[in-house]
Amino acid sequence: MQDTPDQSSEPVEQGPRARRRRQQTHDAILEAAREVLRVHGYARFAMEQVAALAGVSKTSIYRRWPSKGALLIELYMEGLPDTAIVEDAASLKSELRRYLVSTVERVQDREWRTILSSLVAEAQYDQATATLLRDKVVLPRRESGLRLLRKAQERGEIAADVDHDIVLDLLFGPVWYRLLFEHAELDADFAKRLLAQVEKMLFVPKAAGKAARGA
């Protein structure tokens, strides 16, 4: 069942003290939302519970986040850099390794993992959340990955015919698969094995490359 916004309005105070109070309310709502997810999980996550735990009205929540999905996006984005992939990295291999390992380490945090899986679940039922997830989370990181691959290609680090979109799908699709279905571990060993397979496709040994060009 979807939460519906409270249409009542509250006056918005001005001034430094009012801004501090608003920030305190903002932080209290986010902490309450984390706690509701931690205790009850996504299936029982509701704005009423968050409001009660934070000691605020639903109007206070909806003034900041128009939907449950928007609140989940905020929880997910907290502490993450705008661009997690270093596009100007000198080595594609080392940057892919760093980013994938850090991603796998991140999902070891059960709370953050619950937030992410809850966000994905909400996106299946709410188009606005799906759009937010795509525009604020998926596409910016994907564009960074594509730029990283293009620059590596310009340096001659990878072949000119590598399909960049497919490379990103092959690299991060398995992470999402294990995250959502939990059929196997998402750990350092998984990251190592996944990287080994992708690197075989991306980085042809120099001797083999010379032999292929001479054939």
Rosetta silent file (secondary structure, phi, psi, omega in degrees, C-alpha in Angstrom):
SEQUENCE: MQDTPDQSSEPVEQGPRARRRRQQTHDAILEAAREVLRVHGYARFAMEQVAALAGVSKTSIYRRWPSKGALLIELYMEGLPDTAIVEDAASLKSELRRYLVSTVERVQDREWRTILSSLVAEAQYDQATATLLRDKVVLPRRESGLRLLRKAQERGEIAADVDHDIVLDLLFGPVWYRLLFEHAELDADFAKRLLAQVEKMLFVPKAAGKAARGA
SCORE:     score description
SCORE:     0.000 S_00000001
   1 L     0.000  131.235 -177.648    0.000    0.000    0.000 S_00000001
   2 L   -81.496  140.118  171.420    1.385    3.396   -1.026 S_00000001
   3 L   -71.834  146.021  176.573    1.709    6.252    1.468 S_00000001
   4 L  -117.523  137.305 -178.243   -0.205    9.362    0.469 S_00000001
   5 L   -62.457  143.878  170.945    1.014   12.871    1.237 S_00000001
   6 L   -76.831  122.957 -174.521   -0.780   14.940    3.863 S_00000001
   7 L   -82.364   -5.411  179.795   -2.137   17.922    1.951 S_00000001
   8 L   -68.910  156.141 -178.345   -2.207   20.240    5.001 S_00000001
   9 L  -116.480  155.165  176.736    0.344   23.043    5.110 S_00000001
  10 L  -127.635  143.455  178.313    2.567   24.435    7.864 S_00000001
  11 L   -64.699  142.435  179.563    4.113   27.912    8.004 S_00000001
  12 L  -101.101  115.037  179.983    7.817   27.988    7.127 S_00000001
  13 L   -74.593  159.066  179.091    9.869   30.010    9.606 S_00000001
  14 L  -119.679  167.817  176.594   12.854   32.096    8.528 S_00000001
  15 L   101.325  164.711 -176.959   16.200   32.990   10.117 S_00000001
  16 H   -58.869  -43.962 -178.788   19.266   31.088   11.434 S_00000001
  17 H   -64.431  -39.968  178.498   17.467   29.419   14.348 S_00000001
  18 H   -64.177  -40.283  178.792   14.677   28.263   12.070 S_00000001
  19 H   -64.443  -38.923  177.082   17.230   26.847    9.612 S_00000001
  20 H   -63.198  -42.921  178.978   18.940   24.950   12.430 S_00000001
  21 H   -62.829  -40.592  179.217   15.611   23.522   13.541 S_00000001
  22 H   -63.833  -39.898  178.752   14.817   22.490    9.971 S_00000001
  23 H   -65.702  -39.521  177.547   18.202   20.769    9.676 S_00000001
  24 H   -63.268  -40.840  177.348   17.623   18.979   12.981 S_00000001
  25 H   -64.440  -44.027  177.951   14.223   17.830   11.738 S_00000001
  26 H   -55.708  -49.773 -178.429   15.777   16.717    8.440 S_00000001
  27 H   -65.430  -38.447 -179.723   18.419   14.659   10.245 S_00000001
  28 H   -64.749  -38.218  179.139   15.868   13.184   12.675 S_00000001
  29 H   -65.447  -44.781 -179.887   13.681   12.011    9.793 S_00000001
  30 H   -63.194  -41.800  179.180   16.606   10.318    8.035 S_00000001
  31 H   -66.108  -38.908  177.402   17.697    8.587   11.233 S_00000001
  32 H   -64.452  -41.647  179.067   14.131    7.458   11.905 S_00000001
  33 H   -62.222  -42.762  177.288   13.835    6.110    8.361 S_00000001
  34 H   -60.207  -41.546 -177.807   17.073    4.141    8.801 S_00000001
  35 H   -67.684  -41.188  178.386   15.786    2.710   12.068 S_00000001
  36 H   -61.795  -43.398  177.644   12.417    1.676   10.610 S_00000001
  37 H   -64.382  -40.948 -178.080   14.201   -0.122    7.760 S_00000001
  38 H   -62.657  -41.020 -175.084   16.662   -1.707   10.173 S_00000001
  39 H   -85.977  -42.677 -170.839   13.939   -3.062   12.443 S_00000001
  40 H  -108.316  -18.774 -177.261   11.057   -3.778   10.075 S_00000001
  41 L    78.792  175.421 -175.623   12.552   -4.021    6.583 S_00000001
  42 H   -64.633  -37.258 -173.866   11.086   -2.671    3.363 S_00000001
  43 H   -58.485  -29.870 -177.584    7.830   -4.663    3.551 S_00000001
  44 H  -115.830   18.957  179.484    6.684   -2.721    6.627 S_00000001
  45 L   -80.853  120.722 -178.767    8.379    0.602    5.875 S_00000001
  46 L  -141.516  149.783 -179.136    5.798    3.417    5.990 S_00000001
  47 H   -62.297  -32.818  178.491    5.915    7.187    6.302 S_00000001
  48 H   -59.820  -42.619  179.071    3.606    7.016    9.342 S_00000001
  49 H   -65.089  -42.418 -179.662    6.205    4.960   11.206 S_00000001
  50 H   -63.170  -45.213 -179.537    9.007    7.311   10.216 S_00000001
  51 H   -61.426  -45.037 -179.164    7.003   10.368   11.295 S_00000001
  52 H   -62.119  -44.232 -177.661    6.099    8.828   14.658 S_00000001
  53 H   -69.512  -35.757  179.999    9.678    7.797   15.410 S_00000001
  54 H   -79.666  -14.774 -178.527   11.097   11.183   14.347 S_00000001
  55 L    73.296   35.131  179.692    8.451   13.046   16.329 S_00000001
  56 L  -130.662  172.495  175.530    7.252   15.042   13.326 S_00000001
  57 L   -85.722  160.950  174.727    4.166   15.231   11.151 S_00000001
  58 H   -62.623  -30.330  177.935    3.886   13.499    7.800 S_00000001
  59 H   -59.745  -39.119  179.564    3.668   16.983    6.296 S_00000001
  60 H   -62.416  -35.594  178.699    7.201   17.680    7.530 S_00000001
  61 H   -72.287  -48.838 -175.800    8.417   14.599    5.687 S_00000001
  62 H   -69.077  -20.796  174.423    6.539   15.252    2.463 S_00000001
  63 H   -66.026  -30.925 -178.160    7.740   18.861    2.374 S_00000001
  64 H   -94.166  -39.202 -178.048   11.275   17.453    2.014 S_00000001
  65 L  -132.317  117.889 -174.290   10.618   14.225    0.109 S_00000001
  66 L   -71.842  -10.249 -177.576    7.495   13.893   -2.066 S_00000001
  67 L  -155.523  167.500  175.190    7.458   10.093   -1.856 S_00000001
  68 H   -59.794  -40.411 -179.751    8.828    7.056   -0.077 S_00000001
  69 H   -62.243  -40.543  179.053   11.137    6.496   -3.029 S_00000001
  70 H   -63.627  -37.824  177.264   12.594   10.016   -2.764 S_00000001
  71 H   -66.954  -41.046  178.012   13.345    9.409    0.920 S_00000001
  72 H   -64.582  -38.344  176.513   15.027    6.092    0.107 S_00000001
  73 H   -59.637  -44.012  179.417   17.130    7.816   -2.575 S_00000001
  74 H   -60.901  -43.259  178.369   18.299   10.337    0.030 S_00000001
  75 H   -61.561  -41.788 -179.057   19.278    7.544    2.419 S_00000001
  76 H   -66.187  -42.342 -173.178   21.196    5.790   -0.339 S_00000001
  77 H   -76.229  -18.099 -178.213   23.016    8.893   -1.550 S_00000001
  78 L   -55.018  125.143  175.351   24.182    9.988    1.903 S_00000001
  79 L    83.001   -8.249  178.603   27.956    9.925    2.050 S_00000001
  80 L   -86.879  140.946  176.216   28.427    8.874   -1.570 S_00000001
  81 L   -70.730  157.696  179.749   30.536   11.119   -3.842 S_00000001
  82 L   -60.694  -39.587  178.493   28.853   12.670   -6.872 S_00000001
  83 L  -128.942  104.227 -175.178   31.122   10.681   -9.171 S_00000001
  84 L   -75.396  -28.298  179.488   32.453    7.501   -7.623 S_00000001
  85 L   -87.840  132.065  177.826   34.490    6.515  -10.695 S_00000001
  86 L   -83.989  101.677 -173.066   37.677    8.525  -11.288 S_00000001
  87 L   -66.010  -29.394 -177.118   37.310    9.308  -14.980 S_00000001
  88 L   -96.225   17.642  179.497   40.869   10.625  -15.366 S_00000001
  89 L   -56.827  140.300 -177.194   42.522    7.617  -13.727 S_00000001
  90 L   -71.136  -25.308 -178.302   45.854    6.823  -15.371 S_00000001
  91 L  -127.895  120.238  176.809   45.122    3.095  -15.455 S_00000001
  92 H   -61.471  -44.307 -177.057   41.791    1.572  -16.441 S_00000001
  93 H   -59.408  -47.608 -177.504   42.709   -1.742  -14.841 S_00000001
  94 H   -68.937  -34.500 -179.525   43.575   -0.231  -11.460 S_00000001
  95 H   -72.431  -40.421  175.802   40.522    2.053  -11.438 S_00000001
  96 H   -61.684  -41.347  179.131   38.094   -0.753  -12.280 S_00000001
  97 H   -63.733  -47.100 -179.434   39.654   -2.844   -9.541 S_00000001
  98 H   -60.202  -46.132 -175.191   39.468   -0.004   -6.999 S_00000001
  99 H   -69.332  -43.214 -179.281   35.859    0.848   -7.816 S_00000001
 100 H   -66.306  -43.307  179.230   34.554   -2.709   -7.881 S_00000001
 101 H   -62.059  -42.877  179.720   36.330   -3.659   -4.647 S_00000001
 102 H   -66.445  -34.634  177.178   35.023   -0.524   -2.908 S_00000001
 103 H   -65.349  -45.135  179.749   31.497   -1.278   -4.185 S_00000001
 104 H   -65.491  -38.962  177.186   31.623   -4.831   -2.852 S_00000001
 105 H   -63.410  -37.942 -178.720   32.983   -3.585    0.467 S_00000001
 106 H   -61.927  -41.449 -176.461   30.144   -1.075    0.642 S_00000001
 107 L   -77.486   -0.972  171.793   27.450   -3.733    0.333 S_00000001
 108 L   -71.879  -20.888  176.422   28.934   -5.605    3.276 S_00000001
 109 L   -74.353  109.202 -174.388   27.179   -2.963    5.373 S_00000001
 110 H   -60.149  -37.284 -179.557   23.831   -4.641    6.032 S_00000001
 111 H   -65.043  -47.640  179.964   22.027   -1.344    6.661 S_00000001
 112 H   -64.826  -37.220  179.050   23.184    0.210    3.391 S_00000001
 113 H   -64.560  -39.674  177.290   22.403   -3.023    1.548 S_00000001
 114 H   -64.190  -41.286  178.002   18.861   -2.988    2.931 S_00000001
 115 H   -60.890  -46.338 -178.159   18.414    0.617    1.803 S_00000001
 116 H   -64.472  -46.462 -179.432   19.595   -0.211   -1.719 S_00000001
 117 H   -66.705  -33.980  176.673   17.454   -3.335   -2.090 S_00000001
 118 H   -65.611  -40.727  178.306   14.437   -1.430   -0.684 S_00000001
 119 H   -62.533  -44.357  179.013   14.999    1.329   -3.227 S_00000001
 120 H   -63.525  -40.705  179.226   15.120   -1.183   -6.074 S_00000001
 121 H   -64.022  -43.488  179.556   11.943   -2.847   -4.780 S_00000001
 122 H   -62.700  -35.801 -179.017   10.101    0.484   -4.559 S_00000001
 123 H   -65.946  -22.029  179.131   11.157    1.305   -8.123 S_00000001
 124 H   -72.765  -21.707 -175.760    9.323   -1.784   -9.381 S_00000001
 125 H  -111.660  -14.829 -174.941    5.991   -0.342   -8.206 S_00000001
 126 L  -130.127  115.232 -175.599    6.488    3.401   -8.532 S_00000001
 127 H   -65.171  -34.794  179.480    7.566    4.975  -11.819 S_00000001
 128 H   -63.019  -39.371  177.594    8.698    8.197  -10.145 S_00000001
 129 H   -67.929  -40.145  178.474   11.085    6.200   -7.951 S_00000001
 130 H   -60.591  -40.240  179.108   12.331    4.249  -10.965 S_00000001
 131 H   -67.166  -42.471  177.122   13.071    7.537  -12.732 S_00000001
 132 H   -60.957  -45.419 -179.461   14.875    8.923   -9.675 S_00000001
 133 H   -61.283  -43.076  179.851   16.935    5.751   -9.342 S_00000001
 134 H   -66.731  -47.389 -172.018   17.904    5.877  -13.015 S_00000001
 135 H   -78.339  -33.379 -175.371   18.651    9.605  -13.165 S_00000001
 136 H   -97.538  -23.183 -175.181   20.356   10.134   -9.786 S_00000001
 137 H  -114.779  -58.203 -170.472   22.107    6.796   -9.246 S_00000001
 138 H   -72.790  -56.309 -172.617   22.490    4.640  -12.350 S_00000001
 139 H   -63.711  -43.892  179.494   23.065    7.064  -15.234 S_00000001
 140 H   -59.293  -41.679  179.577   25.619    9.402  -13.586 S_00000001
 141 H   -72.264  -34.030  177.731   27.826    6.457  -12.580 S_00000001
 142 H   -67.872  -41.104  177.820   27.334    4.777  -15.907 S_00000001
 143 H   -62.912  -38.707  176.589   28.348    7.936  -17.770 S_00000001
 144 H   -62.777  -41.915  178.119   31.479    8.157  -15.622 S_00000001
 145 H   -63.547  -40.339  179.069   32.282    4.550  -16.490 S_00000001
 146 H   -65.385  -40.923  178.492   31.774    5.185  -20.190 S_00000001
 147 H   -65.664  -38.544  176.927   34.081    8.207  -20.123 S_00000001
 148 H   -60.383  -44.233  179.908   36.717    6.163  -18.284 S_00000001
 149 H   -66.764  -40.070  179.170   36.536    3.457  -20.970 S_00000001
 150 H   -62.973  -41.536  179.719   36.689    5.979  -23.818 S_00000001
 151 H   -66.884  -37.262  177.195   39.809    7.588  -22.371 S_00000001
 152 H   -65.528  -36.440  178.450   41.424    4.175  -21.922 S_00000001
 153 H   -67.170  -40.597  178.277   40.603    3.406  -25.532 S_00000001
 154 H   -62.756  -31.924  178.587   42.176    6.692  -26.673 S_00000001
 155 L   -80.040   -7.289 -177.098   45.372    5.733  -24.813 S_00000001
 156 L    80.320   17.151 -178.321   45.408    2.377  -26.574 S_00000001
 157 L   -75.244  -30.155  176.575   44.885    0.558  -23.274 S_00000001
 158 L  -130.495  163.597 -176.564   41.972   -1.435  -24.704 S_00000001
 159 L   -67.506  155.177 -177.436   40.994   -2.421  -28.242 S_00000001
 160 L   -70.153  -21.599 -175.624   39.061   -0.030  -30.473 S_00000001
 161 L   -98.273   11.863  178.610   36.205   -2.508  -30.969 S_00000001
 162 L   -68.778  132.647  178.609   35.361   -3.036  -27.268 S_00000001
 163 L   -85.243  104.503 -173.611   31.645   -2.498  -26.580 S_00000001
 164 H   -62.954  -41.553  179.725   31.696   -0.095  -23.626 S_00000001
 165 H   -60.995  -43.937 -179.051   28.045   -0.564  -22.653 S_00000001
 166 H   -67.001  -37.350  177.657   28.409   -4.331  -22.534 S_00000001
 167 H   -58.004  -46.476 -179.798   31.622   -4.068  -20.493 S_00000001
 168 H   -64.693  -39.031  177.350   29.794   -2.077  -17.802 S_00000001
 169 H   -63.470  -42.688 -179.708   26.903   -4.553  -17.821 S_00000001
 170 H   -66.572  -32.117 -176.863   29.301   -7.476  -17.482 S_00000001
 171 H   -78.516  -42.839 -172.570   31.168   -5.780  -14.667 S_00000001
 172 H  -107.821  -14.266  174.574   28.272   -4.590  -12.521 S_00000001
 173 H   -56.872  -46.303  179.627   25.381   -6.835  -13.554 S_00000001
 174 H   -62.327  -30.598  178.119   26.708   -9.709  -11.381 S_00000001
 175 H   -64.482  -47.751  179.212   26.933   -7.356   -8.377 S_00000001
 176 H   -64.691  -38.900 -178.823   23.245   -6.458   -8.668 S_00000001
 177 H   -60.315  -47.263  179.635   22.315  -10.087   -9.308 S_00000001
 178 H   -71.436  -33.326  178.419   23.963  -11.270   -6.099 S_00000001
 179 H   -63.652  -45.523 -173.235   22.704   -8.266   -4.166 S_00000001
 180 H   -81.119  -36.015 -175.710   19.060   -8.821   -5.083 S_00000001
 181 H  -100.581  -17.410  175.803   18.840  -12.623   -5.066 S_00000001
 182 L    51.708   37.073 -179.750   21.465  -13.387   -2.395 S_00000001
 183 L   -84.682  -14.327 -179.360   22.171  -16.757   -4.007 S_00000001
 184 L  -154.235  166.217 -175.085   25.929  -16.397   -3.471 S_00000001
 185 L   -68.815  145.405  170.808   28.405  -14.301   -1.524 S_00000001
 186 L  -110.791   87.935 -172.995   29.228  -10.708   -2.413 S_00000001
 187 L  -140.245 -174.360 -176.893   32.751  -10.600   -1.038 S_00000001
 188 H   -62.289  -36.459  179.124   36.386   -9.947   -1.911 S_00000001
 189 H   -64.753  -41.516  176.478   36.791  -13.354   -3.542 S_00000001
 190 H   -59.959  -45.892 -179.799   33.823  -12.657   -5.822 S_00000001
 191 H   -59.974  -42.531 -179.504   35.305   -9.269   -6.802 S_00000001
 192 H   -63.004  -45.530 -178.340   38.653  -10.891   -7.587 S_00000001
 193 H   -67.854  -39.772  179.561   37.099  -13.622   -9.766 S_00000001
 194 H   -64.778  -45.780  178.282   34.813  -11.174  -11.588 S_00000001
 195 H   -59.657  -41.153 -179.081   37.688   -8.818  -12.352 S_00000001
 196 H   -59.573  -40.498 -178.698   39.806  -11.692  -13.663 S_00000001
 197 H   -71.343  -43.418 -179.448   37.107  -12.628  -16.182 S_00000001
 198 H   -66.855  -38.594 -179.845   36.440   -9.054  -17.354 S_00000001
 199 H   -64.915  -32.126  176.602   40.166   -8.331  -17.653 S_00000001
 200 H   -61.514  -34.764 -179.410   40.588  -11.339  -19.953 S_00000001
 201 H   -79.396  -39.154 -174.710   38.138   -9.724  -22.322 S_00000001
 202 H   -79.750  -43.709 -169.970   39.451   -6.156  -22.014 S_00000001
 203 L  -111.848   97.593  177.991   43.202   -6.572  -21.867 S_00000001
 204 L   -78.440  130.781  177.462   44.708   -8.807  -24.537 S_00000001
 205 L   -52.698  141.839 -175.387   48.350   -9.740  -23.736 S_00000001
 206 H   -57.217  -41.567 -179.446   50.746   -7.684  -25.849 S_00000001
 207 H   -61.890  -41.809  179.950   52.353  -10.732  -27.437 S_00000001
 208 H   -67.585  -36.857  179.685   48.962  -12.084  -28.457 S_00000001
 209 H   -65.134  -41.443  178.815   47.955   -8.687  -29.828 S_00000001
 210 H   -64.652  -40.117  179.897   51.096   -8.478  -31.972 S_00000001
 211 H   -63.669  -40.648 -179.041   50.535  -11.997  -33.261 S_00000001
 212 H   -65.664  -40.603 -179.435   46.939  -11.181  -34.180 S_00000001
 213 H   -68.785  -28.506 -179.171   47.998   -8.028  -36.061 S_00000001
 214 H   -83.430  -11.937 -177.575   50.680   -9.954  -37.955 S_00000001
 215 L   -71.693    0.000    0.000   48.305  -12.718  -39.027 S_00000001
